[in-house]
Amino acid sequence: EVQVVESGGGLVQTGGSLRLSCAASGFNFRSYAMNWVRQAPGTGLEWVSGISGTGIATYYGDSVKGRFTISRDNSRNTLYLQMNSLRGEDTAVYYCAKAGRFCGGDCPTPSYLDSWGQGTLVTV
Amino acid sequence: EIVMTQSPVTLSVSPGERATLSCRASQTVSSNLAWYQQRPGQAPRLLIYGASTRATGIPARFSGSGSGTEFTLTISSLQSEDFAVYYCQQFYNWPQTFGRGTKVEIK
């Protein structure tokens, strides 16, 4: 069974930093891109960042570019999101989501998201 | 970036009735369109990808159609567990973007 479990959320002051983790299991982790999607209280979904299966290619939404860094450790089946210079508008539940499209190498385009974690709350 | 516009914002439907949700893209996304369901307090769940392919375990009462810029999600006969918020997402190019959602509520 595919499973992704986020951790690392919490309360942080404006300007502070936080690192989120996502532990994955039940699939060949290195073969799939991974993403972070967030949801501010009472609002819709916002894609935050994505990373290719090898970790070579990374992508960011404009609202976090230059402040957040996505990375992965394929030996540990773990995805990360380093969040720096946090602002009030970064307050949200952060979801880890697995790409549904299988790529032998790195996919040049995004994918639908077929497995989501339960999310971790970040409050700034 | 591609802007996804969903309508209506809220849809009031009686159990057993049909619900039709719309999603429009600001430019073509071909068939690179997915639909998600989010129940209160839960994570989103993939329903449809490739505009019309049901995800694993999704009941046949959910169907998707469309291509290019106009898409539709149809729920043929609403069950109690279907009252939720539905989002469309384009994965044609970066950044992938979501619509603001349609809330399906009990009439």
PDB file of C-alpha atoms in Angstrom:
ATOM      1  CA  GLU A   1       0.000   0.000   0.000  1.00  0.00           C
ATOM      2  CA  VAL A   2       1.282   3.420  -0.979  1.00  0.00           C
ATOM      3  CA  GLN A   3       1.727   5.673   2.014  1.00  0.00           C
ATOM      4  CA  VAL A   4       3.169   9.135   2.537  1.00  0.00           C
ATOM      5  CA  VAL A   5       3.410  10.639   6.006  1.00  0.00           C
ATOM      6  CA  GLU A   6       4.356  14.239   6.705  1.00  0.00           C
ATOM      7  CA  SER A   7       6.030  15.556   9.821  1.00  0.00           C
ATOM      8  CA  GLY A   8       7.828  18.645  11.062  1.00  0.00           C
ATOM      9  CA  GLY A   9       5.040  21.200  11.197  1.00  0.00           C
ATOM     10  CA  GLY A  10       4.548  23.546  14.124  1.00  0.00           C
ATOM     11  CA  LEU A  11       4.466  27.130  15.326  1.00  0.00           C
ATOM     12  CA  VAL A  12       7.249  29.424  14.127  1.00  0.00           C
ATOM     13  CA  GLN A  13       7.818  33.161  14.273  1.00  0.00           C
ATOM     14  CA  THR A  14       7.775  35.413  11.251  1.00  0.00           C
ATOM     15  CA  GLY A  15      11.166  35.272   9.575  1.00  0.00           C
ATOM     16  CA  GLY A  16      11.921  31.875  11.049  1.00  0.00           C
ATOM     17  CA  SER A  17      12.655  28.525   9.444  1.00  0.00           C
ATOM     18  CA  LEU A  18      11.161  25.070   9.494  1.00  0.00           C
ATOM     19  CA  ARG A  19      11.906  21.795   7.719  1.00  0.00           C
ATOM     20  CA  LEU A  20       9.141  19.437   6.731  1.00  0.00           C
ATOM     21  CA  SER A  21       9.684  15.759   6.020  1.00  0.00           C
ATOM     22  CA  CYS A  22       7.618  13.206   4.161  1.00  0.00           C
ATOM     23  CA  ALA A  23       8.284   9.496   4.653  1.00  0.00           C
ATOM     24  CA  ALA A  24       7.177   7.369   1.719  1.00  0.00           C
ATOM     25  CA  SER A  25       6.538   3.640   1.489  1.00  0.00           C
ATOM     26  CA  GLY A  26       4.829   1.082  -0.704  1.00  0.00           C
ATOM     27  CA  PHE A  27       6.264   2.170  -4.063  1.00  0.00           C
ATOM     28  CA  ASN A  28       9.569   2.645  -5.872  1.00  0.00           C
ATOM     29  CA  PHE A  29      10.259   6.089  -4.467  1.00  0.00           C
ATOM     30  CA  ARG A  30      13.072   7.073  -6.832  1.00  0.00           C
ATOM     31  CA  SER A  31      10.878   6.473  -9.887  1.00  0.00           C
ATOM     32  CA  TYR A  32       8.307   9.130  -9.070  1.00  0.00           C
ATOM     33  CA  ALA A  33       8.298  12.871  -8.786  1.00  0.00           C
ATOM     34  CA  MET A  34       7.061  14.244  -5.497  1.00  0.00           C
ATOM     35  CA  ASN A  35       5.314  17.465  -4.585  1.00  0.00           C
ATOM     36  CA  TRP A  36       4.280  19.737  -1.757  1.00  0.00           C
ATOM     37  CA  VAL A  37       0.824  21.285  -1.857  1.00  0.00           C
ATOM     38  CA  ARG A  38      -0.532  23.598   0.819  1.00  0.00           C
ATOM     39  CA  GLN A  39      -3.921  24.749   1.979  1.00  0.00           C
ATOM     40  CA  ALA A  40      -4.353  27.901   4.036  1.00  0.00           C
ATOM     41  CA  PRO A  41      -7.247  27.847   6.537  1.00  0.00           C
ATOM     42  CA  GLY A  42     -10.600  27.934   4.796  1.00  0.00           C
ATOM     43  CA  THR A  43      -9.115  28.197   1.318  1.00  0.00           C
ATOM     44  CA  GLY A  44      -8.264  26.004  -1.639  1.00  0.00           C
ATOM     45  CA  LEU A  45      -5.215  24.054  -2.726  1.00  0.00           C
ATOM     46  CA  GLU A  46      -1.972  25.736  -3.772  1.00  0.00           C
ATOM     47  CA  TRP A  47       0.856  23.782  -5.351  1.00  0.00           C
ATOM     48  CA  VAL A  48       4.106  24.786  -3.660  1.00  0.00           C
ATOM     49  CA  SER A  49       6.977  22.779  -5.099  1.00  0.00           C
ATOM     50  CA  GLY A  50       7.882  19.644  -7.019  1.00  0.00           C
ATOM     51  CA  ILE A  51      10.983  17.534  -7.532  1.00  0.00           C
ATOM     52  CA  SER A  52      11.854  14.898 -10.109  1.00  0.00           C
ATOM     53  CA  GLY A  53      12.577  11.302  -9.242  1.00  0.00           C
ATOM     54  CA  THR A  54      16.355  11.740  -9.345  1.00  0.00           C
ATOM     55  CA  GLY A  55      16.170  15.081  -7.552  1.00  0.00           C
ATOM     56  CA  ILE A  56      17.939  16.852 -10.401  1.00  0.00           C
ATOM     57  CA  ALA A  57      14.964  18.983 -11.423  1.00  0.00           C
ATOM     58  CA  THR A  58      13.098  21.172  -8.939  1.00  0.00           C
ATOM     59  CA  TYR A  59      10.156  23.482  -9.431  1.00  0.00           C
ATOM     60  CA  TYR A  60       8.599  26.190  -7.271  1.00  0.00           C
ATOM     61  CA  GLY A  61       5.536  28.354  -7.127  1.00  0.00           C
ATOM     62  CA  ASP A  62       6.177  32.081  -7.367  1.00  0.00           C
ATOM     63  CA  SER A  63       5.017  32.686  -3.791  1.00  0.00           C
ATOM     64  CA  VAL A  64       7.820  30.550  -2.311  1.00  0.00           C
ATOM     65  CA  LYS A  65      10.595  30.852  -4.881  1.00  0.00           C
ATOM     66  CA  GLY A  66      13.850  31.888  -3.246  1.00  0.00           C
ATOM     67  CA  ARG A  67      12.613  31.053   0.271  1.00  0.00           C
ATOM     68  CA  PHE A  68      11.730  27.343   0.120  1.00  0.00           C
ATOM     69  CA  THR A  69      13.955  24.463  -1.017  1.00  0.00           C
ATOM     70  CA  ILE A  70      12.684  21.023  -1.934  1.00  0.00           C
ATOM     71  CA  SER A  71      14.952  17.992  -1.776  1.00  0.00           C
ATOM     72  CA  ARG A  72      14.797  14.232  -1.469  1.00  0.00           C
ATOM     73  CA  ASP A  73      16.875  11.385  -0.120  1.00  0.00           C
ATOM     74  CA  ASN A  74      16.130   8.331  -2.251  1.00  0.00           C
ATOM     75  CA  SER A  75      18.165   6.101   0.063  1.00  0.00           C
ATOM     76  CA  ARG A  76      15.775   6.989   2.892  1.00  0.00           C
ATOM     77  CA  ASN A  77      12.576   7.274   0.799  1.00  0.00           C
ATOM     78  CA  THR A  78      12.089  10.736   2.233  1.00  0.00           C
ATOM     79  CA  LEU A  79      11.057  14.082   0.785  1.00  0.00           C
ATOM     80  CA  TYR A  80      11.910  17.392   2.426  1.00  0.00           C
ATOM     81  CA  LEU A  81      10.839  21.015   2.302  1.00  0.00           C
ATOM     82  CA  GLN A  82      13.157  23.577   3.869  1.00  0.00           C
ATOM     83  CA  MET A  83      11.186  26.738   4.544  1.00  0.00           C
ATOM     84  CA  ASN A  84      13.067  29.957   5.322  1.00  0.00           C
ATOM     85  CA  SER A  85      11.990  33.574   5.819  1.00  0.00           C
ATOM     86  CA  LEU A  86       8.525  32.418   6.788  1.00  0.00           C
ATOM     87  CA  ARG A  87       5.604  34.829   6.555  1.00  0.00           C
ATOM     88  CA  GLY A  88       2.101  34.855   7.929  1.00  0.00           C
ATOM     89  CA  GLU A  89       0.726  33.927   4.542  1.00  0.00           C
ATOM     90  CA  ASP A  90       2.686  30.677   4.682  1.00  0.00           C
ATOM     91  CA  THR A  91       0.363  29.457   7.438  1.00  0.00           C
ATOM     92  CA  ALA A  92      -1.278  26.353   6.032  1.00  0.00           C
ATOM     93  CA  VAL A  93      -1.587  22.608   6.120  1.00  0.00           C
ATOM     94  CA  TYR A  94       1.221  21.243   3.970  1.00  0.00           C
ATOM     95  CA  TYR A  95       0.530  18.037   2.062  1.00  0.00           C
ATOM     96  CA  CYS A  96       3.071  15.699   0.535  1.00  0.00           C
ATOM     97  CA  ALA A  97       1.766  14.227  -2.717  1.00  0.00           C
ATOM     98  CA  LYS A  98       3.130  11.553  -5.021  1.00  0.00           C
ATOM     99  CA  ALA A  99       3.053  12.051  -8.766  1.00  0.00           C
ATOM    100  CA  GLY A 100       0.895   9.517 -10.538  1.00  0.00           C
ATOM    101  CA  ARG A 101       2.859   9.445 -13.755  1.00  0.00           C
ATOM    102  CA  PHE A 102       5.702   6.942 -13.902  1.00  0.00           C
ATOM    103  CA  CYS A 103       8.877   8.138 -15.580  1.00  0.00           C
ATOM    104  CA  GLY A 104      11.897   5.991 -16.221  1.00  0.00           C
ATOM    105  CA  GLY A 105      13.979   9.135 -15.951  1.00  0.00           C
ATOM    106  CA  ASP A 106      12.886  12.640 -15.019  1.00  0.00           C
ATOM    107  CA  CYS A 107       9.548  13.825 -16.366  1.00  0.00           C
ATOM    108  CA  PRO A 108       9.746  17.233 -18.046  1.00  0.00           C
ATOM    109  CA  THR A 109       6.127  18.041 -17.251  1.00  0.00           C
ATOM    110  CA  PRO A 110       4.025  17.852 -14.101  1.00  0.00           C
ATOM    111  CA  SER A 111       1.673  15.044 -13.192  1.00  0.00           C
ATOM    112  CA  TYR A 112      -1.580  14.377 -11.477  1.00  0.00           C
ATOM    113  CA  LEU A 113      -1.164  13.530  -7.796  1.00  0.00           C
ATOM    114  CA  ASP A 114      -2.382  10.085  -6.878  1.00  0.00           C
ATOM    115  CA  SER A 115      -1.430   9.691  -3.220  1.00  0.00           C
ATOM    116  CA  TRP A 116      -1.576  12.330  -0.508  1.00  0.00           C
ATOM    117  CA  GLY A 117      -0.554  12.398   3.115  1.00  0.00           C
ATOM    118  CA  GLN A 118      -2.772  13.703   5.882  1.00  0.00           C
ATOM    119  CA  GLY A 119      -0.829  16.933   6.062  1.00  0.00           C
ATOM    120  CA  THR A 120       1.166  18.823   8.668  1.00  0.00           C
ATOM    121  CA  LEU A 121       0.137  22.225   9.969  1.00  0.00           C
ATOM    122  CA  VAL A 122       2.549  25.141   9.808  1.00  0.00           C
ATOM    123  CA  THR A 123       1.566  28.248  11.732  1.00  0.00           C
ATOM    124  CA  VAL A 124       3.573  31.446  11.299  1.00  0.00           C
TER     125      VAL A 124
ATOM    126  CA  GLU B   1       0.673  30.522 -15.379  1.00  0.00           C
ATOM    127  CA  ILE B   2      -2.507  28.768 -16.433  1.00  0.00           C
ATOM    128  CA  VAL B   3      -5.526  29.942 -14.456  1.00  0.00           C
ATOM    129  CA  MET B   4      -8.199  27.345 -13.679  1.00  0.00           C
ATOM    130  CA  THR B   5     -11.725  28.650 -13.121  1.00  0.00           C
ATOM    131  CA  GLN B   6     -14.355  26.423 -11.543  1.00  0.00           C
ATOM    132  CA  SER B   7     -18.086  26.951 -11.530  1.00  0.00           C
ATOM    133  CA  PRO B   8     -20.318  27.138  -9.703  1.00  0.00           C
ATOM    134  CA  VAL B   9     -18.680  28.006  -6.397  1.00  0.00           C
ATOM    135  CA  THR B  10     -21.415  26.130  -4.550  1.00  0.00           C
ATOM    136  CA  LEU B  11     -23.800  23.524  -5.915  1.00  0.00           C
ATOM    137  CA  SER B  12     -26.856  22.462  -3.910  1.00  0.00           C
ATOM    138  CA  VAL B  13     -28.078  19.011  -4.880  1.00  0.00           C
ATOM    139  CA  SER B  14     -30.457  16.468  -3.380  1.00  0.00           C
ATOM    140  CA  PRO B  15     -29.224  12.935  -2.718  1.00  0.00           C
ATOM    141  CA  GLY B  16     -29.768  10.739  -5.768  1.00  0.00           C
ATOM    142  CA  GLU B  17     -29.656  13.663  -8.192  1.00  0.00           C
ATOM    143  CA  ARG B  18     -27.003  14.395 -10.792  1.00  0.00           C
ATOM    144  CA  ALA B  19     -24.299  16.997 -10.201  1.00  0.00           C
ATOM    145  CA  THR B  20     -22.374  18.698 -13.002  1.00  0.00           C
ATOM    146  CA  LEU B  21     -19.236  20.679 -12.168  1.00  0.00           C
ATOM    147  CA  SER B  22     -17.282  22.788 -14.635  1.00  0.00           C
ATOM    148  CA  CYS B  23     -13.636  23.734 -14.960  1.00  0.00           C
ATOM    149  CA  ARG B  24     -12.173  26.099 -17.513  1.00  0.00           C
ATOM    150  CA  ALA B  25      -8.498  26.681 -18.290  1.00  0.00           C
ATOM    151  CA  SER B  26      -7.134  30.050 -19.419  1.00  0.00           C
ATOM    152  CA  GLN B  27      -5.258  28.260 -22.221  1.00  0.00           C
ATOM    153  CA  THR B  28      -5.249  24.777 -23.575  1.00  0.00           C
ATOM    154  CA  VAL B  29      -4.131  21.979 -21.245  1.00  0.00           C
ATOM    155  CA  SER B  30      -4.980  19.226 -23.755  1.00  0.00           C
ATOM    156  CA  SER B  31      -6.198  16.316 -21.581  1.00  0.00           C
ATOM    157  CA  ASN B  32      -3.809  17.044 -18.717  1.00  0.00           C
ATOM    158  CA  LEU B  33      -6.596  17.652 -16.241  1.00  0.00           C
ATOM    159  CA  ALA B  34      -7.362  15.967 -12.925  1.00  0.00           C
ATOM    160  CA  TRP B  35     -10.222  16.159 -10.438  1.00  0.00           C
ATOM    161  CA  TYR B  36      -9.903  15.739  -6.686  1.00  0.00           C
ATOM    162  CA  GLN B  37     -12.420  15.340  -3.885  1.00  0.00           C
ATOM    163  CA  GLN B  38     -11.804  16.766  -0.420  1.00  0.00           C
ATOM    164  CA  ARG B  39     -14.095  15.924   2.463  1.00  0.00           C
ATOM    165  CA  PRO B  40     -14.003  18.090   5.602  1.00  0.00           C
ATOM    166  CA  GLY B  41     -10.899  17.450   7.668  1.00  0.00           C
ATOM    167  CA  GLN B  42      -9.422  15.074   5.111  1.00  0.00           C
ATOM    168  CA  ALA B  43      -6.701  15.193   2.501  1.00  0.00           C
ATOM    169  CA  PRO B  44      -7.648  15.517  -1.156  1.00  0.00           C
ATOM    170  CA  ARG B  45      -8.304  12.303  -3.041  1.00  0.00           C
ATOM    171  CA  LEU B  46      -7.678  11.765  -6.758  1.00  0.00           C
ATOM    172  CA  LEU B  47     -10.870  10.998  -8.663  1.00  0.00           C
ATOM    173  CA  ILE B  48     -10.108  11.516 -12.344  1.00  0.00           C
ATOM    174  CA  TYR B  49      -6.921  12.039 -14.362  1.00  0.00           C
ATOM    175  CA  GLY B  50      -6.290  12.533 -18.047  1.00  0.00           C
ATOM    176  CA  ALA B  51      -9.649  14.365 -18.077  1.00  0.00           C
ATOM    177  CA  SER B  52     -11.685  11.156 -18.151  1.00  0.00           C
ATOM    178  CA  THR B  53      -9.855   8.209 -16.525  1.00  0.00           C
ATOM    179  CA  ARG B  54     -11.140   7.175 -13.119  1.00  0.00           C
ATOM    180  CA  ALA B  55      -8.493   6.591 -10.482  1.00  0.00           C
ATOM    181  CA  THR B  56      -8.235   3.232  -8.759  1.00  0.00           C
ATOM    182  CA  GLY B  57     -11.237   2.474  -6.562  1.00  0.00           C
ATOM    183  CA  ILE B  58     -13.340   5.409  -7.719  1.00  0.00           C
ATOM    184  CA  PRO B  59     -17.004   4.484  -8.272  1.00  0.00           C
ATOM    185  CA  ALA B  60     -18.456   4.554 -11.772  1.00  0.00           C
ATOM    186  CA  ARG B  61     -20.908   7.312 -10.828  1.00  0.00           C
ATOM    187  CA  PHE B  62     -17.973   9.724 -11.209  1.00  0.00           C
ATOM    188  CA  SER B  63     -17.129  10.629 -14.789  1.00  0.00           C
ATOM    189  CA  GLY B  64     -15.006  13.276 -16.434  1.00  0.00           C
ATOM    190  CA  SER B  65     -15.077  14.755 -19.903  1.00  0.00           C
ATOM    191  CA  GLY B  66     -13.602  17.541 -21.983  1.00  0.00           C
ATOM    192  CA  SER B  67     -10.301  18.576 -23.526  1.00  0.00           C
ATOM    193  CA  GLY B  68      -8.485  21.762 -24.396  1.00  0.00           C
ATOM    194  CA  THR B  69      -9.950  24.410 -22.103  1.00  0.00           C
ATOM    195  CA  GLU B  70     -13.380  23.104 -21.049  1.00  0.00           C
ATOM    196  CA  PHE B  71     -13.904  20.215 -18.655  1.00  0.00           C
ATOM    197  CA  THR B  72     -16.761  18.651 -16.740  1.00  0.00           C
ATOM    198  CA  LEU B  73     -17.036  16.358 -13.741  1.00  0.00           C
ATOM    199  CA  THR B  74     -20.348  14.562 -13.456  1.00  0.00           C
ATOM    200  CA  ILE B  75     -21.611  12.662 -10.439  1.00  0.00           C
ATOM    201  CA  SER B  76     -24.527  10.671 -11.748  1.00  0.00           C
ATOM    202  CA  SER B  77     -26.419   9.975  -8.510  1.00  0.00           C
ATOM    203  CA  LEU B  78     -25.159  11.749  -5.415  1.00  0.00           C
ATOM    204  CA  GLN B  79     -24.536   9.656  -2.326  1.00  0.00           C
ATOM    205  CA  SER B  80     -24.164  11.095   1.172  1.00  0.00           C
ATOM    206  CA  GLU B  81     -20.389  10.629   1.068  1.00  0.00           C
ATOM    207  CA  ASP B  82     -20.120  12.722  -2.117  1.00  0.00           C
ATOM    208  CA  PHE B  83     -20.949  15.998  -0.415  1.00  0.00           C
ATOM    209  CA  ALA B  84     -17.527  17.604  -0.402  1.00  0.00           C
ATOM    210  CA  VAL B  85     -15.348  20.137  -2.204  1.00  0.00           C
ATOM    211  CA  TYR B  86     -14.063  19.271  -5.673  1.00  0.00           C
ATOM    212  CA  TYR B  87     -10.953  20.732  -7.275  1.00  0.00           C
ATOM    213  CA  CYS B  88      -9.638  20.574 -10.807  1.00  0.00           C
ATOM    214  CA  GLN B  89      -5.908  20.715 -11.532  1.00  0.00           C
ATOM    215  CA  GLN B  90      -3.963  21.177 -14.753  1.00  0.00           C
ATOM    216  CA  PHE B  91      -0.695  19.316 -15.155  1.00  0.00           C
ATOM    217  CA  TYR B  92       0.082  20.504 -18.688  1.00  0.00           C
ATOM    218  CA  ASN B  93       2.967  22.700 -17.614  1.00  0.00           C
ATOM    219  CA  TRP B  94       4.688  24.292 -14.624  1.00  0.00           C
ATOM    220  CA  PRO B  95       3.466  25.584 -12.338  1.00  0.00           C
ATOM    221  CA  GLN B  96       0.680  23.068 -12.066  1.00  0.00           C
ATOM    222  CA  THR B  97      -2.379  24.956 -10.883  1.00  0.00           C
ATOM    223  CA  PHE B  98      -5.645  24.210  -9.133  1.00  0.00           C
ATOM    224  CA  GLY B  99      -9.058  25.753  -9.443  1.00  0.00           C
ATOM    225  CA  ARG B 100     -10.605  27.352  -6.363  1.00  0.00           C
ATOM    226  CA  GLY B 101     -13.030  24.498  -5.901  1.00  0.00           C
ATOM    227  CA  THR B 102     -16.736  23.750  -6.074  1.00  0.00           C
ATOM    228  CA  LYS B 103     -18.527  22.849  -2.869  1.00  0.00           C
ATOM    229  CA  VAL B 104     -21.287  20.286  -3.358  1.00  0.00           C
ATOM    230  CA  GLU B 105     -23.770  20.631  -0.533  1.00  0.00           C
ATOM    231  CA  ILE B 106     -26.993  18.932   0.424  1.00  0.00           C
ATOM    232  CA  LYS B 107     -30.096  20.684  -0.866  1.00  0.00           C
TER     233      LYS B 107
END
